[in-house]
Amino acid sequence: MEPKLYLICNRIEALVASHLSAEEFGTYMAVGSRKNNYGWVMFVEVDPSVANTYPAAAEAIKRCEVHSDGQPRRSKYGAIYRVMEHIPVSAYGKLHLVTRDGRVLALEAQPYSGDQDSKGPRLYQELSPVTPMITSSLGPAGFIKFITDPKNLVSVPRILFADMLADREPDGRLAGYLPYTNPGHICDCLDDVAANPDKKMTKTVNRNPDMNGFFRTIRKGFFLGDAQEMKYYPYPSEDEMDDQHHTWWRSASL
Amino acid sequence: MKRLNWIQRMLGLALALLATPAWAVEAAEAGGEVARSLPGWWYIVPVAAFGALFMAWYFYRSIITCSEGTDRMKEIAGYVREGAYAYLRRQYKVVGFVFFILVLFLSFMAFGLGVQHPLVPFAFLTGGLFSGLAGFIGMKTATAASARTAQGASESLNKGLVIAFRAGAVMGLTVVGLALIDIAIWFIYLYFFHHKLVGGDPMNLETITVVMLCFGMGASTQALFARVGGGIYTKAADVGADLVGKVEAGIPEDDPRNPATIADNVGDNVGDVAGMGADLYESYAGSILATAALGVAAASVQGWELTKTFTYLSAPMLLAAAGILLSILGIFVVRTKETATMKELLSALNRGIYLSSILIVVAAFFIIKFLAMPIGVFWAIAVGVLLGIVIGKGTEWATAAEFKPTQFIADQAETGPATIIIGGIAEGMLSTWIPVMAVCFATMLAFGLNDGFHDLLAGLYGVGIAAVGMLSTLGLTLATDAYGPIADNAGGNAEMSGLPKEVRARTDALDSLGNTTAAIGKGFAIGSAALTALALLASYIEEIRIGIHREIASAYEAPADGEAYTVKSFDHGKYGFYFAGSDSSRAGNQNWTLSAFEGSGKNAVRVTIDGDVHSVIINESGHRAKAATTATDLDGKPLVATKAGLEDFMNYYTITLMNPKVLVGVFLGVLLVFVFSALTMKAVGRAAFAMVTEVRRQFKEKPGIMEGKDRPDYARCVAISTTGAQREMVIPSLLAISVPIVTGLFLDVSGVLGLLVGGLTAGFSMAVFMANSGGAWDNAKKYIEAGHHGGKGSDAHKAAVVGDTVGDPFKDTCGPSLNILIKLMSMVSIVFAGLIVKYAPAIGTWLNITK
């Protein structure tokens, strides 16, 4: 049994080695143990060859041994805190979204063809290593460059975030189906950024939002990257979800 | 071609029946034997009843021959079926034991104390048996139909709708068929055969109707247990499944990993199918019997000829028979196109309901003309039919997400659980105005249009027949109601079996429609209970009349030679006049007895008793006494000329608001409604707690359940809900049965009438409030889930889930149980009237609280 490497990237950054397949690992993290997470889980597959350059990954793989009774080891933590910055973007594989009841959806990275497909302002939920909700006048690629630019006072080496729905009603209110807390404030932030697109690249909406109904609020998908490279994990449409991933979607939209 | 021949034969039979002499009821004396016959048209009643049962069987066969789908679908349906049967087996054991005790008690009253007709225990048993049977058949069909509906939906939306609706129709037609057949068989037996089997004179129509009315108590008792037990079961399972499954574990609805999900599906059947069936069986039979009894009472008081009396007795039965035939027609009209929207689906059901409603009004016109009854009776029927539609629409307005009240409640969710609870309670309370005012208007109209302001009994007959009119197409309205849980279960089956998207979309559409029809059905059941209860109040007085007469007749003292009669004074102003006769072999000698009580007014006669002159009202006269005596009072008025009217009883028992017994009775009635509601709510809480504990235990002890590696123990959850429901239903049910008896024994008839009025008014309003609040909370949550106020997962949604959970026992346990409580109290009072009449005065004297 060859250990696999996973990077848990919501609430905590943790590099975990495991003999479980990604789907089994997701279910295990959500419901397989009494110390399981409350709420959803998100993790990315990591190429085990990263062990060549990242000692913590090598150590995790080394320690991930089969149990004495032949049972696979389900999790062996290699590192927590500031993990993402040590793993190059090219080493990240599929992104897995796990619902509270342990259903797993795998998203494959695809090329991203630019930020021009929709006009801003945009609403982003940062997921790792920091977790504020942001409005921005920048598209995802621009935003990654901006937020990972060390020249900025506030920056991170690498980031994972989601592009969120921010549809408006004809009267300007946030669309009724969006479950965000304090929707009026979100509108104000969106309007503020829209009014000054060149001056105000980003604006913090909420430092640590509760992310109610998170899986219902993803617009285009997830973005992982830094100033040099990025990966785009497109999120299926609602119809595709209901059609092809019905079981996961039912749990995700509970 | 075959079908055409069959229809021709049925039409031929109907015409032959109508062609027989219409007025063949006149009893012919032949050597002391009374020959009895019934007009040919009366046999339409049993024919329609058998027709309903035949069509129920036909629909059942047509459903059962449909495919149940894949092995997985069959497996899930099998779990639900097993659970439902396990519940019913357990329920019937408990109810059987309670019935055994009650039959012993009723038999003691009949044969030991002589305060009741000896047939009452048997009537009680058949009422309970048929009511239970109606519920059982409905549930058997529903549990057989859910997987078939899902499978039907995989072929087309229309096929899914037709299977689910016809399965509901089996329930509807079984209820009306069994009720009418029970009435018809009892009537034929009492009218033709009873006197031949046990000897004596043929039973008069007054006695026949009041004996038959007693089978309503059996049906009510069965219905109460079915409703309370089913209501507790379904909500314990639902709340347990939701709280642990959805809230704690994040499992969606109808997920096979949830141990309580099968119990939840079983609950839909035992609560909304078996419970509703038993409930409406009682309303339907009760309204027909109470109206028939009122018709005979009116005839008896006014001295109508037998033919006219018989028309008043038969009109509700004939109307019910016509309603059955039109319901069958309406059932065939319900179908839809493949691309139907929710609105079009609802229109498909409404088409059937409206068509049968219009046609029953037309049929009622011809029935009333044919029976040569006053046109006011027709208008009363039309008012009843209209009332059913108004209450249905009112309920829809109060609970459907398309209307303001529910949207207001959803708005309140934005500010949290507290405000949504406040909003739901407020809207529920406010929503009572539609059905309550509708019943008020309908009562006044039915009463007034049938000349009630000049003739009290005629007016009350109008109210009674309005209730019959409202319930006449019950076969169809109950079909729409029973359709709800079938479609709900079909949706669950489709989900658990992993059927394709388009099938789930169809079962979801059918399920959404079911939610609306279920709420309307509940409103209809409560409204009909209120209207029927008013007729039962008047029938109660008729039972008092019979009770007084039975008490007095049982103390028969033959007059001395040469004397026309003997007069005996009883305590509390009751008197017996005994005439000479040779029929002393019969218990009670009622045929040679005239009973009377103190009273004044135009109906009073003056007689000398023990040397003093007394003004008395004749309560009842055995018909031989009536035929034999020419005795007159001191003023030369014939003793048997006029019987006591309702007003005379009101005076005799001092039934006025100034009598504290009446007022205390009213308070007790209101109190009973609140205590009963509290007990059933607490019962749901306790049973749900046990379910939550069990589901948590299973998740803890079998962690593989959540990962899909272990199978949950569904049967254990079913057993927990079953045990909880059986244990918890006993105390509220016994309370409902015992309070009218205890109140009667201590506060006499005046207290009982107060109790019934208090229970009726508070119970009706409370039931509507609870059903509408619960329905509105449920739909407010669905409205939010549909994408308002943040949709699923939002804070508003969390608040709405709290509202929905609070509303669950409101709408599915307390509300529906209250309408049975209203009727059961009336029925218990009616059945125990003889006991109250005989013993309440003695207890009152002992307590020094007699007038």
CSV table of N, CA and C in Angstrom, one decimal, chain B residues 364-439:
chain,number,residue,atom,x,y,z
B,364,ALA,N,-78.7,16.8,-5.4
B,364,ALA,CA,-79.5,17.1,-4.2
B,364,ALA,C,-80.8,17.7,-4.5
B,365,PHE,N,-80.8,18.6,-5.5
B,365,PHE,CA,-82.1,19.2,-5.9
B,365,PHE,C,-83.1,18.2,-6.3
B,366,PHE,N,-82.7,17.2,-7.1
B,366,PHE,CA,-83.6,16.2,-7.6
B,366,PHE,C,-84.0,15.3,-6.5
B,367,ILE,N,-83.1,15.0,-5.6
B,367,ILE,CA,-83.4,14.1,-4.5
B,367,ILE,C,-84.5,14.7,-3.6
B,368,ILE,N,-84.3,16.0,-3.3
B,368,ILE,CA,-85.2,16.7,-2.4
B,368,ILE,C,-86.6,16.8,-3.1
B,369,LYS,N,-86.6,17.1,-4.4
B,369,LYS,CA,-87.8,17.1,-5.1
B,369,LYS,C,-88.5,15.8,-5.1
B,370,PHE,N,-87.7,14.7,-5.3
B,370,PHE,CA,-88.2,13.4,-5.4
B,370,PHE,C,-88.8,13.0,-4.0
B,371,LEU,N,-88.2,13.4,-3.0
B,371,LEU,CA,-88.7,13.1,-1.6
B,371,LEU,C,-89.7,14.0,-1.1
B,372,ALA,N,-90.0,15.0,-2.0
B,372,ALA,CA,-91.0,16.0,-1.6
B,372,ALA,C,-90.7,16.7,-0.3
B,373,MET,N,-89.5,17.0,-0.1
B,373,MET,CA,-89.1,17.8,1.1
B,373,MET,C,-89.0,19.3,0.8
B,374,PRO,N,-89.1,20.1,1.8
B,374,PRO,CA,-89.0,21.5,1.6
B,374,PRO,C,-87.7,21.9,0.9
B,375,ILE,N,-87.8,23.0,0.1
B,375,ILE,CA,-86.6,23.4,-0.7
B,375,ILE,C,-85.5,23.9,0.2
B,376,GLY,N,-85.9,24.3,1.4
B,376,GLY,CA,-84.9,24.7,2.4
B,376,GLY,C,-83.8,23.6,2.6
B,377,VAL,N,-84.2,22.4,2.6
B,377,VAL,CA,-83.3,21.3,2.8
B,377,VAL,C,-82.2,21.3,1.7
B,378,PHE,N,-82.7,21.6,0.5
B,378,PHE,CA,-81.7,21.6,-0.7
B,378,PHE,C,-80.7,22.8,-0.4
B,379,TRP,N,-81.3,23.9,0.0
B,379,TRP,CA,-80.4,25.1,0.2
B,379,TRP,C,-79.4,24.8,1.3
B,380,ALA,N,-79.8,24.1,2.3
B,380,ALA,CA,-78.9,23.7,3.4
B,380,ALA,C,-77.8,22.8,2.9
B,381,ILE,N,-78.2,21.9,2.0
B,381,ILE,CA,-77.1,21.0,1.4
B,381,ILE,C,-76.1,21.8,0.6
B,382,ALA,N,-76.7,22.7,-0.2
B,382,ALA,CA,-75.8,23.6,-1.0
B,382,ALA,C,-74.9,24.4,-0.2
B,383,VAL,N,-75.4,24.9,1.0
B,383,VAL,CA,-74.5,25.6,1.9
B,383,VAL,C,-73.4,24.7,2.4
B,384,GLY,N,-73.7,23.5,2.7
B,384,GLY,CA,-72.7,22.6,3.2
B,384,GLY,C,-71.6,22.3,2.2
B,385,VAL,N,-72.0,22.1,1.0
B,385,VAL,CA,-71.1,21.8,-0.1
B,385,VAL,C,-70.2,23.0,-0.3
B,386,LEU,N,-70.8,24.2,-0.3
B,386,LEU,CA,-70.0,25.4,-0.4
B,386,LEU,C,-69.0,25.6,0.8
B,387,LEU,N,-69.5,25.3,1.9
B,387,LEU,CA,-68.7,25.4,3.1
B,387,LEU,C,-67.4,24.6,3.0
B,388,GLY,N,-67.5,23.3,2.5
B,388,GLY,CA,-66.4,22.5,2.3
B,388,GLY,C,-65.3,23.2,1.4
B,389,ILE,N,-65.8,23.8,0.3
B,389,ILE,CA,-64.9,24.4,-0.6
B,389,ILE,C,-64.3,25.7,0.0
B,390,VAL,N,-65.1,26.4,0.8
B,390,VAL,CA,-64.6,27.7,1.4
B,390,VAL,C,-63.5,27.3,2.4
B,391,ILE,N,-63.8,26.3,3.2
B,391,ILE,CA,-62.8,25.9,4.2
B,391,ILE,C,-61.5,25.4,3.6
B,392,GLY,N,-61.6,24.6,2.5
B,392,GLY,CA,-60.5,24.1,1.8
B,392,GLY,C,-59.6,25.3,1.2
B,393,LYS,N,-60.3,26.2,0.6
B,393,LYS,CA,-59.6,27.4,0.1
B,393,LYS,C,-59.0,28.3,1.2
B,394,GLY,N,-59.7,28.4,2.3
B,394,GLY,CA,-59.2,29.2,3.4
B,394,GLY,C,-58.0,28.6,4.0
B,395,THR,N,-58.0,27.2,4.1
B,395,THR,CA,-56.8,26.5,4.6
B,395,THR,C,-55.6,26.7,3.6
B,396,GLU,N,-55.9,26.7,2.3
B,396,GLU,CA,-54.9,26.8,1.3
B,396,GLU,C,-54.3,28.2,1.5
B,397,TRP,N,-55.2,29.2,1.6
B,397,TRP,CA,-54.7,30.6,1.8
B,397,TRP,C,-53.8,30.8,3.0
B,398,ALA,N,-54.2,30.1,4.1
B,398,ALA,CA,-53.5,30.3,5.3
B,398,ALA,C,-52.2,29.5,5.4
B,399,THR,N,-52.0,28.5,4.5
B,399,THR,CA,-50.8,27.7,4.7
B,399,THR,C,-49.9,27.6,3.4
B,400,ALA,N,-50.5,28.0,2.3
B,400,ALA,CA,-49.7,27.8,1.1
B,400,ALA,C,-48.7,28.9,0.9
B,401,ALA,N,-47.5,28.6,0.4
B,401,ALA,CA,-46.4,29.5,0.3
B,401,ALA,C,-46.7,30.7,-0.7
B,402,GLU,N,-47.7,30.5,-1.6
B,402,GLU,CA,-48.0,31.5,-2.6
B,402,GLU,C,-48.8,32.7,-1.9
B,403,PHE,N,-49.2,32.6,-0.7
B,403,PHE,CA,-50.0,33.6,-0.1
B,403,PHE,C,-49.3,34.3,1.0
B,404,LYS,N,-49.9,35.5,1.4
B,404,LYS,CA,-49.2,36.4,2.3
B,404,LYS,C,-48.9,35.8,3.7
B,405,PRO,N,-49.9,35.1,4.3
B,405,PRO,CA,-49.6,34.7,5.7
B,405,PRO,C,-48.3,33.9,5.8
B,406,THR,N,-48.1,32.9,4.9
B,406,THR,CA,-46.9,32.1,5.0
B,406,THR,C,-45.7,32.9,4.6
B,407,GLN,N,-45.8,33.8,3.7
B,407,GLN,CA,-44.7,34.7,3.3
B,407,GLN,C,-44.3,35.6,4.5
B,408,PHE,N,-45.3,36.0,5.2
B,408,PHE,CA,-45.0,36.9,6.4
B,408,PHE,C,-44.2,36.1,7.4
B,409,ILE,N,-44.6,34.8,7.6
B,409,ILE,CA,-43.9,34.0,8.6
B,409,ILE,C,-42.5,33.8,8.1
B,410,ALA,N,-42.3,33.6,6.8
B,410,ALA,CA,-40.9,33.4,6.2
B,410,ALA,C,-40.1,34.7,6.4
B,411,ASP,N,-40.8,35.8,6.3
B,411,ASP,CA,-40.1,37.1,6.5
B,411,ASP,C,-39.6,37.2,8.0
B,412,GLN,N,-40.4,36.7,8.9
B,412,GLN,CA,-40.0,36.7,10.3
B,412,GLN,C,-38.8,35.9,10.6
B,413,ALA,N,-38.5,34.9,9.7
B,413,ALA,CA,-37.3,34.1,9.9
B,413,ALA,C,-36.0,34.8,9.8
B,414,GLU,N,-36.1,36.0,9.2
B,414,GLU,CA,-34.9,36.8,9.0
B,414,GLU,C,-34.3,37.2,10.4
B,415,THR,N,-35.2,37.4,11.3
B,415,THR,CA,-34.7,37.9,12.6
B,415,THR,C,-34.7,36.7,13.7
B,416,GLY,N,-34.7,35.5,13.2
B,416,GLY,CA,-34.5,34.4,14.1
B,416,GLY,C,-35.6,33.5,14.5
B,417,PRO,N,-35.3,32.5,15.3
B,417,PRO,CA,-36.4,31.5,15.6
B,417,PRO,C,-37.5,32.1,16.5
B,418,ALA,N,-37.2,33.1,17.4
B,418,ALA,CA,-38.2,33.6,18.2
B,418,ALA,C,-39.3,34.3,17.4
B,419,THR,N,-38.8,35.1,16.5
B,419,THR,CA,-39.8,35.9,15.7
B,419,THR,C,-40.6,35.0,14.7
B,420,ILE,N,-40.0,33.9,14.3
B,420,ILE,CA,-40.8,33.1,13.4
B,420,ILE,C,-41.8,32.3,14.2
B,421,ILE,N,-41.5,32.0,15.4
B,421,ILE,CA,-42.5,31.3,16.3
B,421,ILE,C,-43.6,32.3,16.6
B,422,ILE,N,-43.3,33.5,16.9
B,422,ILE,CA,-44.3,34.5,17.2
B,422,ILE,C,-45.2,34.7,16.0
B,423,GLY,N,-44.5,34.8,14.8
B,423,GLY,CA,-45.3,35.1,13.6
B,423,GLY,C,-46.2,33.9,13.2
B,424,GLY,N,-45.7,32.7,13.4
B,424,GLY,CA,-46.5,31.5,13.1
B,424,GLY,C,-47.7,31.3,14.0
B,425,ILE,N,-47.5,31.6,15.3
B,425,ILE,CA,-48.6,31.5,16.2
B,425,ILE,C,-49.6,32.6,15.9
B,426,ALA,N,-49.1,33.8,15.6
B,426,ALA,CA,-50.1,34.9,15.3
B,426,ALA,C,-50.9,34.6,14.0
B,427,GLU,N,-50.2,34.2,13.0
B,427,GLU,CA,-50.9,33.9,11.7
B,427,GLU,C,-51.8,32.7,11.9
B,428,GLY,N,-51.4,31.7,12.7
B,428,GLY,CA,-52.3,30.6,12.9
B,428,GLY,C,-53.6,31.0,13.6
B,429,MET,N,-53.4,31.8,14.6
B,429,MET,CA,-54.6,32.3,15.4
B,429,MET,C,-55.5,33.1,14.5
B,430,LEU,N,-54.8,34.0,13.7
B,430,LEU,CA,-55.6,34.9,12.8
B,430,LEU,C,-56.4,34.0,11.8
B,431,SER,N,-55.7,33.0,11.3
B,431,SER,CA,-56.3,32.2,10.2
B,431,SER,C,-57.6,31.5,10.6
B,432,THR,N,-57.9,31.4,11.9
B,432,THR,CA,-59.1,30.7,12.4
B,432,THR,C,-60.3,31.5,11.9
B,433,TRP,N,-60.2,32.7,11.5
B,433,TRP,CA,-61.4,33.5,11.2
B,433,TRP,C,-62.1,32.9,10.0
B,434,ILE,N,-61.3,32.4,9.0
B,434,ILE,CA,-62.0,31.9,7.8
B,434,ILE,C,-62.9,30.7,8.1
B,435,PRO,N,-62.3,29.6,8.6
B,435,PRO,CA,-63.2,28.5,8.9
B,435,PRO,C,-64.3,28.7,10.0
B,436,VAL,N,-63.9,29.5,11.0
B,436,VAL,CA,-64.9,29.7,12.1
B,436,VAL,C,-66.0,30.6,11.6
B,437,MET,N,-65.7,31.7,10.9
B,437,MET,CA,-66.8,32.5,10.3
B,437,MET,C,-67.6,31.7,9.3
B,438,ALA,N,-66.9,30.9,8.5
B,438,ALA,CA,-67.6,30.1,7.5
B,438,ALA,C,-68.5,29.2,8.1
B,439,VAL,N,-68.1,28.5,9.2
B,439,VAL,CA,-69.0,27.6,9.9
B,439,VAL,C,-70.2,28.4,10.5
